[in-house]
mmCIF file of C-alpha atoms in Angstrom:
data_model
loop_
_atom_site.group_PDB
_atom_site.id
_atom_site.type_symbol
_atom_site.label_atom_id
_atom_site.label_comp_id
_atom_site.label_asym_id
_atom_site.label_seq_id
_atom_site.Cartn_x
_atom_site.Cartn_y
_atom_site.Cartn_z
ATOM 1 C CA UNK V 1131 -22.685 0.219 -2.367
ATOM 2 C CA UNK V 1132 -24.251 2.519 -0.607
ATOM 3 C CA UNK V 1133 -26.872 5.688 -0.654
ATOM 4 C CA UNK V 1134 -23.803 8.003 0.171
ATOM 5 C CA UNK V 1135 -20.397 5.774 -2.116
ATOM 6 C CA UNK V 1136 -21.723 4.539 -5.502
ATOM 7 C CA UNK V 1137 -19.354 2.523 -7.485
ATOM 8 C CA UNK V 1138 -19.737 3.612 -11.710
ATOM 9 C CA UNK V 1139 -22.236 5.055 -13.217
ATOM 10 C CA UNK V 1140 -23.441 3.921 -16.488
ATOM 11 C CA UNK V 1141 -25.736 4.740 -18.659
ATOM 12 C CA UNK V 1142 -28.349 1.954 -17.341
ATOM 13 C CA UNK V 1143 -27.421 2.980 -13.377
ATOM 14 C CA UNK V 1144 -30.571 5.469 -13.129
ATOM 15 C CA UNK V 1145 -32.867 3.220 -14.552
ATOM 16 C CA UNK V 1146 -31.261 0.390 -11.745
ATOM 17 C CA UNK V 1147 -32.038 2.700 -9.574
ATOM 18 C CA UNK V 1148 -35.310 3.844 -9.800
ATOM 19 C CA UNK V 1149 -36.547 -0.422 -10.319
ATOM 20 C CA UNK V 1150 -34.341 -1.083 -7.142
ATOM 21 C CA UNK V 1151 -36.096 2.079 -5.439
ATOM 22 C CA UNK V 1152 -32.930 4.035 -4.606
ATOM 23 C CA UNK V 1153 -32.644 7.947 -4.755
ATOM 24 C CA UNK V 1154 -28.646 9.080 -7.000
ATOM 25 C CA UNK V 1155 -29.405 12.582 -5.500
ATOM 26 C CA UNK V 1156 -28.094 11.795 -1.812
ATOM 27 C CA UNK V 1157 -25.055 10.108 -3.858
ATOM 28 C CA UNK V 1158 -21.397 12.080 -2.002
ATOM 29 C CA UNK V 1159 -19.056 10.475 -4.135
ATOM 30 C CA UNK V 1160 -18.870 8.212 -7.282
ATOM 31 C CA UNK V 1161 -15.587 5.967 -8.061
ATOM 32 C CA UNK V 1162 -15.058 4.954 -11.039
ATOM 33 C CA UNK V 1163 -13.592 2.510 -12.498
ATOM 34 C CA UNK V 1164 -12.233 3.041 -16.184
ATOM 35 C CA UNK V 1165 -13.967 4.670 -19.154
ATOM 36 C CA UNK V 1166 -15.775 1.923 -20.890
ATOM 37 C CA UNK V 1167 -19.677 3.196 -21.991
ATOM 38 C CA UNK V 1168 -20.921 0.470 -19.421
ATOM 39 C CA UNK V 1169 -19.295 1.422 -16.654
ATOM 40 C CA UNK V 1170 -18.740 5.274 -17.372
ATOM 41 C CA UNK V 1171 -22.036 7.481 -18.468
ATOM 42 C CA UNK V 1172 -20.795 10.956 -17.437
ATOM 43 C CA UNK V 1173 -23.993 12.726 -18.619
ATOM 44 C CA UNK V 1174 -24.720 11.378 -15.055
ATOM 45 C CA UNK V 1175 -23.141 15.065 -13.717
ATOM 46 C CA UNK V 1176 -25.507 16.911 -15.750
ATOM 47 C CA UNK V 1177 -28.555 15.536 -14.060
ATOM 48 C CA UNK V 1178 -27.645 15.275 -11.451
ATOM 49 C CA UNK V 1179 -27.507 18.187 -11.052
ATOM 50 C CA UNK V 1180 -31.059 18.786 -11.680
ATOM 51 C CA UNK V 1181 -32.546 17.530 -9.464
ATOM 52 C CA UNK V 1182 -29.886 18.442 -6.088
ATOM 53 C CA UNK V 1183 -27.213 21.401 -5.078
ATOM 54 C CA UNK V 1184 -25.270 19.126 -2.385
ATOM 55 C CA UNK V 1185 -21.431 18.614 -2.911
ATOM 56 C CA UNK V 1186 -20.503 15.671 -5.655
ATOM 57 C CA UNK V 1187 -16.788 13.863 -5.773
ATOM 58 C CA UNK V 1188 -15.312 12.095 -8.858
ATOM 59 C CA UNK V 1189 -13.029 10.477 -7.994
ATOM 60 C CA UNK V 1190 -11.464 8.067 -10.677
ATOM 61 C CA UNK V 1191 -8.074 7.775 -12.786
ATOM 62 C CA UNK V 1192 -7.205 11.098 -14.999
ATOM 63 C CA UNK V 1193 -8.551 10.438 -18.358
ATOM 64 C CA UNK V 1194 -11.940 9.803 -17.000
ATOM 65 C CA UNK V 1195 -11.375 12.893 -15.195
ATOM 66 C CA UNK V 1196 -11.000 14.728 -18.240
ATOM 67 C CA UNK V 1197 -13.836 13.350 -20.121
ATOM 68 C CA UNK V 1198 -15.807 14.415 -16.920
ATOM 69 C CA UNK V 1199 -15.380 17.772 -17.147
ATOM 70 C CA UNK V 1200 -16.825 18.703 -19.975
ATOM 71 C CA UNK V 1201 -20.083 17.541 -18.508
ATOM 72 C CA UNK V 1202 -20.404 19.914 -15.773
ATOM 73 C CA UNK V 1203 -20.804 23.828 -14.775
ATOM 74 C CA UNK V 1204 -17.649 25.690 -12.948
ATOM 75 C CA UNK V 1205 -20.229 26.873 -10.583
ATOM 76 C CA UNK V 1206 -21.246 23.374 -10.064
ATOM 77 C CA UNK V 1207 -20.319 21.607 -6.755
ATOM 78 C CA UNK V 1208 -18.328 19.214 -8.147
ATOM 79 C CA UNK V 1209 -15.301 18.166 -7.072
ATOM 80 C CA UNK V 1210 -12.966 15.482 -8.522
ATOM 81 C CA UNK V 1211 -9.885 13.556 -7.756
ATOM 82 C CA UNK V 1212 -7.479 11.840 -10.631
ATOM 83 C CA UNK V 1213 -5.789 8.662 -8.904
ATOM 84 C CA UNK V 1214 -3.505 5.970 -9.327
ATOM 85 C CA UNK V 1215 -2.768 2.321 -7.892
ATOM 86 C CA UNK V 1216 -1.326 2.841 -5.030
ATOM 87 C CA UNK V 1217 -3.253 5.880 -3.696
ATOM 88 C CA UNK V 1218 -5.571 5.491 -0.582
ATOM 89 C CA UNK V 1219 -8.351 8.123 -0.658
ATOM 90 C CA UNK V 1220 -10.818 8.875 2.587
ATOM 91 C CA UNK V 1221 -14.443 9.878 2.018
ATOM 92 C CA UNK V 1222 -15.745 11.747 4.853
ATOM 93 C CA UNK V 1223 -19.685 12.593 4.948
ATOM 94 C CA UNK V 1224 -21.091 13.684 8.085
ATOM 95 C CA UNK V 1225 -18.980 11.597 10.983
ATOM 96 C CA UNK V 1226 -18.577 8.296 8.667
ATOM 97 C CA UNK V 1227 -15.231 7.546 6.877
ATOM 98 C CA UNK V 1228 -15.059 5.169 4.197
ATOM 99 C CA UNK V 1229 -11.194 4.637 3.296
ATOM 100 C CA UNK V 1230 -11.230 3.603 -0.490
ATOM 101 C CA UNK V 1231 -7.680 1.828 -1.387
ATOM 102 C CA UNK V 1232 -6.875 2.146 -5.417
ATOM 103 C CA UNK V 1233 -6.107 -1.247 -7.302
ATOM 104 C CA UNK V 1234 -3.699 -1.319 -9.566
ATOM 105 C CA UNK V 1235 -5.899 -3.041 -12.814
ATOM 106 C CA UNK V 1236 -5.231 -4.319 -16.219
ATOM 107 C CA UNK V 1237 -8.324 -4.135 -18.854
ATOM 108 C CA UNK V 1238 -7.944 -5.414 -22.465
ATOM 109 C CA UNK V 1239 -9.212 -7.215 -25.184
ATOM 110 C CA UNK V 1240 -8.759 -10.774 -25.679
ATOM 111 C CA UNK V 1241 -7.858 -9.101 -28.832
ATOM 112 C CA UNK V 1242 -5.043 -7.472 -27.596
ATOM 113 C CA UNK V 1243 -5.928 -4.323 -27.513
ATOM 114 C CA UNK V 1244 -4.695 -1.775 -25.335
ATOM 115 C CA UNK V 1245 -7.648 -0.488 -22.344
ATOM 116 C CA UNK V 1246 -8.188 2.844 -20.703
ATOM 117 C CA UNK V 1247 -7.148 3.284 -17.543
ATOM 118 C CA UNK V 1248 -8.246 1.178 -15.024
ATOM 119 C CA UNK V 1249 -8.561 0.783 -11.378
ATOM 120 C CA UNK V 1250 -10.228 -1.327 -8.998
ATOM 121 C CA UNK V 1251 -11.000 -0.635 -5.443
ATOM 122 C CA UNK V 1252 -10.604 -2.179 -2.292
ATOM 123 C CA UNK V 1253 -13.124 0.037 0.092
ATOM 124 C CA UNK V 1254 -13.661 -0.065 3.970
ATOM 125 C CA UNK V 1255 -17.306 1.230 4.841
ATOM 126 C CA UNK V 1256 -18.689 2.855 7.780
ATOM 127 C CA UNK V 1257 -21.465 -0.185 8.641
ATOM 128 C CA UNK V 1258 -20.775 -3.295 5.618
ATOM 129 C CA UNK V 1259 -16.920 -3.882 6.744
ATOM 130 C CA UNK V 1260 -14.610 -4.187 3.499
ATOM 131 C CA UNK V 1261 -15.749 -5.030 -0.265
ATOM 132 C CA UNK V 1262 -13.440 -6.126 -2.987
ATOM 133 C CA UNK V 1263 -15.010 -3.919 -5.766
ATOM 134 C CA UNK V 1264 -13.823 -5.196 -9.392
ATOM 135 C CA UNK V 1265 -15.344 -5.825 -13.007
ATOM 136 C CA UNK V 1266 -15.278 -8.565 -15.517
ATOM 137 C CA UNK V 1267 -17.159 -9.494 -18.159
ATOM 138 C CA UNK V 1268 -20.596 -8.236 -19.122
ATOM 139 C CA UNK V 1269 -23.572 -8.482 -20.897
ATOM 140 C CA UNK V 1270 -22.097 -5.139 -22.839
ATOM 141 C CA UNK V 1271 -20.440 -4.501 -26.732
ATOM 142 C CA UNK V 1272 -19.100 -8.356 -27.869
ATOM 143 C CA UNK V 1273 -14.844 -7.080 -27.295
ATOM 144 C CA UNK V 1274 -15.879 -5.925 -24.121
ATOM 145 C CA UNK V 1275 -17.887 -8.863 -23.340
ATOM 146 C CA UNK V 1276 -14.690 -10.626 -23.102
ATOM 147 C CA UNK V 1277 -12.791 -8.608 -20.846
ATOM 148 C CA UNK V 1278 -11.355 -9.479 -18.236
ATOM 149 C CA UNK V 1279 -9.552 -7.708 -15.182
ATOM 150 C CA UNK V 1280 -5.666 -8.650 -13.753
ATOM 151 C CA UNK V 1281 -5.726 -7.673 -10.462
ATOM 152 C CA UNK V 1282 -2.013 -7.897 -8.362
ATOM 153 C CA UNK V 1283 -2.353 -7.980 -4.497
ATOM 154 C CA UNK V 1284 1.050 -7.629 -2.873
ATOM 155 C CA UNK V 1285 -0.063 -9.959 -0.397
ATOM 156 C CA UNK V 1286 -1.015 -13.076 -2.425
ATOM 157 C CA UNK V 1287 -4.584 -13.255 -0.761
ATOM 158 C CA UNK V 1288 -6.475 -12.674 -4.033
ATOM 159 C CA UNK V 1289 -5.842 -13.090 -7.560
ATOM 160 C CA UNK V 1290 -9.226 -11.177 -9.139
ATOM 161 C CA UNK V 1291 -9.292 -12.751 -12.308
ATOM 162 C CA UNK V 1292 -12.439 -12.491 -14.455
ATOM 163 C CA UNK V 1293 -14.623 -11.602 -11.002
ATOM 164 C CA UNK V 1294 -17.676 -9.951 -11.679
ATOM 165 C CA UNK V 1295 -19.676 -7.159 -9.180
ATOM 166 C CA UNK V 1296 -18.848 -6.787 -5.675
ATOM 167 C CA UNK V 1297 -16.904 -10.120 -3.175
ATOM 168 C CA UNK V 1298 -16.976 -9.428 -0.187
ATOM 169 C CA UNK V 1299 -13.233 -9.898 1.419
ATOM 170 C CA UNK V 1300 -12.725 -10.880 5.329
ATOM 171 C CA UNK V 1301 -11.268 -8.780 7.042
ATOM 172 C CA UNK V 1302 -7.295 -8.793 8.323
#
């Protein structure tokens, strides 16, 4: 999202950031949508400790948080926040606050296999307004490539099926 907030951190994230000329060392919070390997590479937690001692907050569904813990030393400056749909999480950094709403998602393959716990994030940022982060079809493995998210929004303004990347929502 910006230099403070990162959504999903798969194994390609460090290389993508380097190609874009962006440092991940200043990131203060990581929101993870689900436990598939292209969205969640927990080794980033260990690698980050090699370049910075700044505190980091990891926000994710409970199964992702459980998988993260084994990658972090007990004395590491990492806070884990387990979230479920309906949660609202403020992320404060210096004199600004990000408002993160956790939205229910269902992530399963076309083969009918059960997916991992999944959430999406409706984020209001201090500078860029409101961003709805939804993940859809990817270039990953065949099962994941055919996966999609179905997102129920209570006010009926958005029914996101198979969205990819981040899309801007108008302020209400």
